[in-house]
Amino acid sequence: MKIALMDSGIGLLPAAAAVRRLRPDAELLLSNDPDGMPWGPRTVEDLTGRALAVARAAAAHRPDALIVACNTATVHALPALRAALEPGIPVIGTVPAIKPAAAAGGKVAIWATPATTGSPYQRGLIHEFAAGAEVTEVPCPGLADAVEHADPDAVDRAVAAAAALTPPDVRALVLGCTHYELVGDRILAALAPRRAPGLPPVVFHGSADAVVAQALRRLGAAPAPAAAPTGTLSVLLSGRPGALPAAALAYAEGRTLAGAPAASR
């Protein structure tokens, strides 16, 4: 089984690591776009074009499924990606975990990029899945870029700014950008001092595990975490064969993936 994942940068690492954990026998193909990143500031047409190029580069290697491990690309380009690749290759988008976060009750905050915060897409998800919850949308300018470049000082500044906009009594935090899952510990550390005494820790809701579970369902495959760790890793950089970016190795997910054997070409 070969599963491809795409993003502009290293935001695909959490989902890729989840694939490795749930199916250590799966071949992984990571397709990102260092020539065109970041995607967030681009027009919808431009972003869609970049995403299609990255997806087609992955499709040329004949994966069994393609995970769009990017919230921004899912918001703007998922219909075009599915039109181009399905039904031959199932395309699975990344949706913020608003539904499970709201289902447990209490206040919910959604951290997302400025382009996604307040977008019709995110507002539609809130209306559909969290209409009865008190939801705060928190824009996080600069956080994805700081994570992408593994700049801890910039990460801490962006996290602190977002934490200041987050109500101190939220019960759940939805991470609405795949990059943010790489710095969950820093986010938790920034929120903890602002919590009212006696409140439990904030519950994080990322997307990596859910999107991988959906990909396996689409393939009719069950999780097999005890399978032999025979899965290989290959990387495409704007369509060119390459290696994991150096910044990926700053994160546990990237270091886990780096230990896999390279796929033969």
Short mmCIF file of C-alpha atoms in Angstrom, two decimals:
data_model
loop_
_atom_site.label_atom_id
_atom_site.label_comp_id
_atom_site.label_asym_id
_atom_site.label_seq_id
_atom_site.Cartn_x
_atom_site.Cartn_y
_atom_site.Cartn_z
CA MET A 1 0.00 0.00 0.00
CA LYS A 2 1.36 3.39 -1.01
CA ILE A 3 -0.06 6.58 0.52
CA ALA A 4 0.92 10.01 -0.79
CA LEU A 5 0.59 13.19 1.23
CA MET A 6 0.79 16.75 -0.07
CA ASP A 7 1.29 20.20 1.41
CA SER A 8 3.21 23.33 0.56
CA GLY A 9 5.76 22.44 3.24
CA ILE A 10 6.23 20.30 6.34
CA GLY A 11 2.66 20.58 7.58
CA LEU A 12 2.20 17.06 6.22
CA LEU A 13 4.51 15.60 8.89
CA PRO A 14 1.85 14.90 11.56
CA ALA A 15 -0.35 12.96 9.13
CA ALA A 16 2.65 11.16 7.64
CA ALA A 17 3.79 10.14 11.12
CA ALA A 18 0.25 8.92 11.85
CA VAL A 19 0.36 6.74 8.73
CA ARG A 20 3.70 5.36 9.84
CA ARG A 21 2.31 4.62 13.31
CA LEU A 22 -0.92 2.99 12.09
CA ARG A 23 0.55 1.21 9.07
CA PRO A 24 4.32 0.80 9.45
CA ASP A 25 4.24 -1.38 6.34
CA ALA A 26 2.89 1.38 4.07
CA GLU A 27 5.03 3.16 1.50
CA LEU A 28 4.97 6.91 2.06
CA LEU A 29 5.34 9.55 -0.62
CA LEU A 30 5.61 13.16 0.58
CA SER A 31 4.97 15.78 -2.10
CA ASN A 32 5.50 19.42 -1.15
CA ASP A 33 6.18 22.69 -2.89
CA PRO A 34 9.26 24.59 -1.70
CA ASP A 35 9.26 26.57 -4.96
CA GLY A 36 5.76 27.91 -4.33
CA MET A 37 5.33 28.12 -0.60
CA PRO A 38 3.64 29.60 1.30
CA TRP A 39 0.28 28.92 -0.32
CA GLY A 40 -1.82 30.99 2.07
CA PRO A 41 -1.19 34.46 0.55
CA ARG A 42 -1.83 33.26 -3.03
CA THR A 43 -5.03 33.84 -4.95
CA VAL A 44 -7.41 30.91 -5.09
CA GLU A 45 -6.56 30.34 -8.76
CA ASP A 46 -2.82 30.42 -8.13
CA LEU A 47 -3.04 28.21 -5.06
CA THR A 48 -5.17 25.70 -6.94
CA GLY A 49 -2.64 25.59 -9.75
CA ARG A 50 0.22 24.94 -7.33
CA ALA A 51 -1.76 22.28 -5.51
CA LEU A 52 -2.67 20.54 -8.76
CA ALA A 53 0.98 20.45 -9.81
CA VAL A 54 2.04 18.94 -6.48
CA ALA A 55 -0.81 16.42 -6.61
CA ARG A 56 -0.05 15.37 -10.18
CA ALA A 57 3.61 14.91 -9.32
CA ALA A 58 2.53 12.51 -6.59
CA ALA A 59 -0.04 10.81 -8.83
CA ALA A 60 2.68 9.97 -11.34
CA HIS A 61 4.07 7.56 -8.73
CA ARG A 62 0.73 5.73 -8.62
CA PRO A 63 -0.19 5.93 -4.95
CA ASP A 64 -3.28 4.15 -3.68
CA ALA A 65 -4.53 7.34 -2.01
CA LEU A 66 -3.60 11.00 -1.70
CA ILE A 67 -4.02 12.90 1.57
CA VAL A 68 -4.26 16.67 1.20
CA ALA A 69 -2.48 17.41 4.48
CA CYS A 70 -3.14 21.14 4.32
CA ASN A 71 -6.21 22.99 5.54
CA THR A 72 -5.74 25.88 3.11
CA ALA A 73 -5.46 23.59 0.08
CA THR A 74 -8.48 21.62 1.27
CA VAL A 75 -10.52 24.81 1.61
CA HIS A 76 -9.70 26.15 -1.84
CA ALA A 77 -8.50 23.31 -4.07
CA LEU A 78 -10.10 20.04 -2.96
CA PRO A 79 -12.83 20.01 -5.65
CA ALA A 80 -10.23 20.61 -8.39
CA LEU A 81 -7.94 17.92 -6.98
CA ARG A 82 -10.75 15.38 -6.86
CA ALA A 83 -11.88 16.27 -10.37
CA ALA A 84 -8.34 15.71 -11.64
CA LEU A 85 -7.50 12.47 -9.83
CA GLU A 86 -10.63 10.60 -8.79
CA PRO A 87 -11.87 7.93 -9.15
CA GLY A 88 -8.44 6.50 -9.96
CA ILE A 89 -6.84 7.88 -6.77
CA PRO A 90 -8.98 8.66 -3.70
CA VAL A 91 -8.28 12.20 -2.48
CA ILE A 92 -8.82 12.85 1.23
CA GLY A 93 -8.96 16.42 2.51
CA THR A 94 -8.10 17.75 5.96
CA VAL A 95 -11.02 19.20 7.90
CA PRO A 96 -10.60 20.97 11.27
CA ALA A 97 -11.91 18.79 14.10
CA ILE A 98 -14.70 21.20 14.99
CA LYS A 99 -17.40 18.53 15.29
CA PRO A 100 -15.75 16.39 18.01
CA ALA A 101 -14.51 19.48 19.83
CA ALA A 102 -18.01 20.94 20.05
CA ALA A 103 -19.70 17.63 20.85
CA ALA A 104 -18.24 17.52 24.36
CA GLY A 105 -19.72 20.91 25.25
CA GLY A 106 -18.06 23.99 26.70
CA LYS A 107 -16.18 26.78 25.01
CA VAL A 108 -14.14 26.03 21.90
CA ALA A 109 -11.33 28.01 20.25
CA ILE A 110 -10.14 27.45 16.69
CA TRP A 111 -6.59 28.47 15.86
CA ALA A 112 -6.08 28.89 12.12
CA THR A 113 -4.20 30.95 9.57
CA PRO A 114 -5.54 34.44 8.87
CA ALA A 115 -6.69 33.21 5.44
CA THR A 116 -8.83 30.47 6.99
CA THR A 117 -10.07 32.36 10.08
CA GLY A 118 -13.46 33.84 9.34
CA SER A 119 -13.61 32.22 5.91
CA PRO A 120 -16.98 31.01 4.59
CA TYR A 121 -15.59 27.47 4.75
CA GLN A 122 -14.71 27.63 8.45
CA ARG A 123 -17.87 29.54 9.32
CA GLY A 124 -19.85 26.84 7.48
CA LEU A 125 -18.24 24.11 9.58
CA ILE A 126 -19.00 26.04 12.76
CA HIS A 127 -22.63 26.51 11.71
CA GLU A 128 -23.01 22.85 10.78
CA PHE A 129 -21.18 21.18 13.63
CA ALA A 130 -20.94 23.69 16.49
CA ALA A 131 -24.08 25.79 16.28
CA GLY A 132 -24.79 25.28 19.98
CA ALA A 133 -21.26 25.94 21.21
CA GLU A 134 -19.47 29.15 22.09
CA VAL A 135 -16.70 29.28 19.49
CA THR A 136 -13.84 31.78 19.28
CA GLU A 137 -11.93 32.01 16.01
CA VAL A 138 -8.28 32.93 16.64
CA PRO A 139 -6.06 34.04 13.74
CA CYS A 140 -2.42 33.02 14.10
CA PRO A 141 -0.36 35.23 11.77
CA GLY A 142 3.16 33.99 11.26
CA LEU A 143 2.78 30.73 13.19
CA ALA A 144 2.77 28.37 10.20
CA ASP A 145 5.81 30.13 8.71
CA ALA A 146 7.67 29.95 12.03
CA VAL A 147 6.93 26.23 12.31
CA GLU A 148 7.95 25.69 8.68
CA HIS A 149 11.35 27.26 9.31
CA ALA A 150 11.79 25.59 12.72
CA ASP A 151 12.32 29.00 14.33
CA PRO A 152 11.52 28.46 18.03
CA ASP A 153 11.64 32.14 18.98
CA ALA A 154 9.23 33.08 16.18
CA VAL A 155 7.00 30.14 17.15
CA ASP A 156 6.86 31.32 20.75
CA ARG A 157 6.02 34.90 19.71
CA ALA A 158 3.21 33.77 17.39
CA VAL A 159 1.87 31.31 19.96
CA ALA A 160 1.90 33.96 22.69
CA ALA A 161 -0.04 36.38 20.48
CA ALA A 162 -2.66 33.74 19.70
CA ALA A 163 -2.88 32.65 23.34
CA ALA A 164 -3.64 36.25 24.33
CA LEU A 165 -6.68 36.15 22.02
CA THR A 166 -7.90 32.82 23.40
CA PRO A 167 -10.47 32.90 26.24
CA PRO A 168 -8.83 31.55 29.41
CA ASP A 169 -11.73 29.18 30.10
CA VAL A 170 -11.91 27.36 26.76
CA ARG A 171 -12.36 23.63 27.13
CA ALA A 172 -11.14 22.60 23.69
CA LEU A 173 -8.71 23.95 21.13
CA VAL A 174 -9.07 23.00 17.46
CA LEU A 175 -5.81 23.21 15.53
CA GLY A 176 -6.99 24.45 12.14
CA CYS A 177 -3.61 24.27 10.40
CA THR A 178 -1.61 21.08 10.04
CA HIS A 179 1.64 22.88 10.92
CA TYR A 180 0.34 23.69 14.40
CA GLU A 181 0.26 20.04 15.45
CA LEU A 182 4.06 20.05 15.34
CA VAL A 183 4.24 22.56 18.24
CA GLY A 184 1.40 21.35 20.42
CA ASP A 185 3.65 21.32 23.48
CA ARG A 186 4.53 24.99 23.02
CA ILE A 187 0.87 25.90 22.57
CA LEU A 188 -0.08 24.04 25.75
CA ALA A 189 2.72 25.77 27.66
CA ALA A 190 1.47 29.19 26.53
CA LEU A 191 -2.16 28.49 27.45
CA ALA A 192 -1.55 26.88 30.84
CA PRO A 193 -0.61 30.05 32.80
CA ARG A 194 -3.77 31.79 31.55
CA ARG A 195 -6.12 29.06 32.76
CA ALA A 196 -8.42 29.87 35.66
CA PRO A 197 -7.53 27.91 38.83
CA GLY A 198 -9.18 24.51 38.99
CA LEU A 199 -9.85 24.17 35.27
CA PRO A 200 -8.56 21.01 33.56
CA PRO A 201 -5.97 21.30 30.79
CA VAL A 202 -7.20 22.33 27.37
CA VAL A 203 -8.11 19.39 25.12
CA PHE A 204 -6.35 19.56 21.75
CA HIS A 205 -8.12 18.50 18.57
CA GLY A 206 -5.80 17.99 15.62
CA SER A 207 -6.64 16.39 12.30
CA ALA A 208 -3.81 13.97 11.58
CA ASP A 209 -5.23 10.80 13.11
CA ALA A 210 -8.72 11.41 11.72
CA VAL A 211 -7.58 12.09 8.17
CA VAL A 212 -5.39 8.99 8.15
CA ALA A 213 -8.24 6.87 9.51
CA GLN A 214 -10.43 8.19 6.70
CA ALA A 215 -7.76 7.36 4.12
CA LEU A 216 -7.56 3.79 5.39
CA ARG A 217 -11.35 3.48 5.28
CA ARG A 218 -11.38 4.69 1.68
CA LEU A 219 -8.82 1.98 0.89
CA GLY A 220 -10.70 -0.71 2.79
CA ALA A 221 -7.62 -1.18 4.97
CA ALA A 222 -7.56 -1.58 8.73
CA PRO A 223 -4.97 -0.07 11.05
CA ALA A 224 -2.16 -2.54 11.68
CA PRO A 225 0.27 -0.88 14.08
CA ALA A 226 1.98 -4.21 14.75
CA ALA A 227 2.78 -4.80 11.06
CA ALA A 228 6.40 -5.21 10.08
CA PRO A 229 8.06 -1.78 9.69
CA THR A 230 8.85 -2.30 6.02
CA GLY A 231 7.38 0.96 4.71
CA THR A 232 9.66 3.14 2.62
CA LEU A 233 9.81 6.91 2.30
CA SER A 234 10.19 9.05 -0.81
CA VAL A 235 10.02 12.83 -1.12
CA LEU A 236 9.13 15.16 -3.99
CA LEU A 237 10.15 18.82 -3.83
CA SER A 238 8.01 20.74 -6.33
CA GLY A 239 7.98 17.56 -8.40
CA ARG A 240 11.69 16.77 -8.07
CA PRO A 241 12.98 13.75 -6.13
CA GLY A 242 14.60 14.95 -2.93
CA ALA A 243 14.95 14.41 0.80
CA LEU A 244 13.15 15.60 3.89
CA PRO A 245 13.86 19.30 4.46
CA ALA A 246 16.33 19.98 7.24
CA ALA A 247 13.62 21.79 9.21
CA ALA A 248 11.60 18.56 9.39
CA LEU A 249 14.27 17.04 11.59
CA ALA A 250 13.58 19.64 14.27
CA TYR A 251 10.36 17.77 15.07
CA ALA A 252 9.81 14.28 16.47
CA GLU A 253 7.55 13.42 13.53
CA GLY A 254 10.23 14.28 11.03
CA ARG A 255 12.91 12.35 12.89
CA THR A 256 10.63 9.30 12.98
CA LEU A 257 10.11 9.45 9.24
CA ALA A 258 13.79 10.04 8.53
CA GLY A 259 14.55 6.61 9.91
CA ALA A 260 12.63 4.86 7.12
CA PRO A 261 14.49 3.37 4.16
CA ALA A 262 14.39 5.36 0.94
CA ALA A 263 12.12 4.04 -1.80
CA SER A 264 13.86 2.72 -4.90
CA ARG A 265 13.40 4.86 -7.97
#
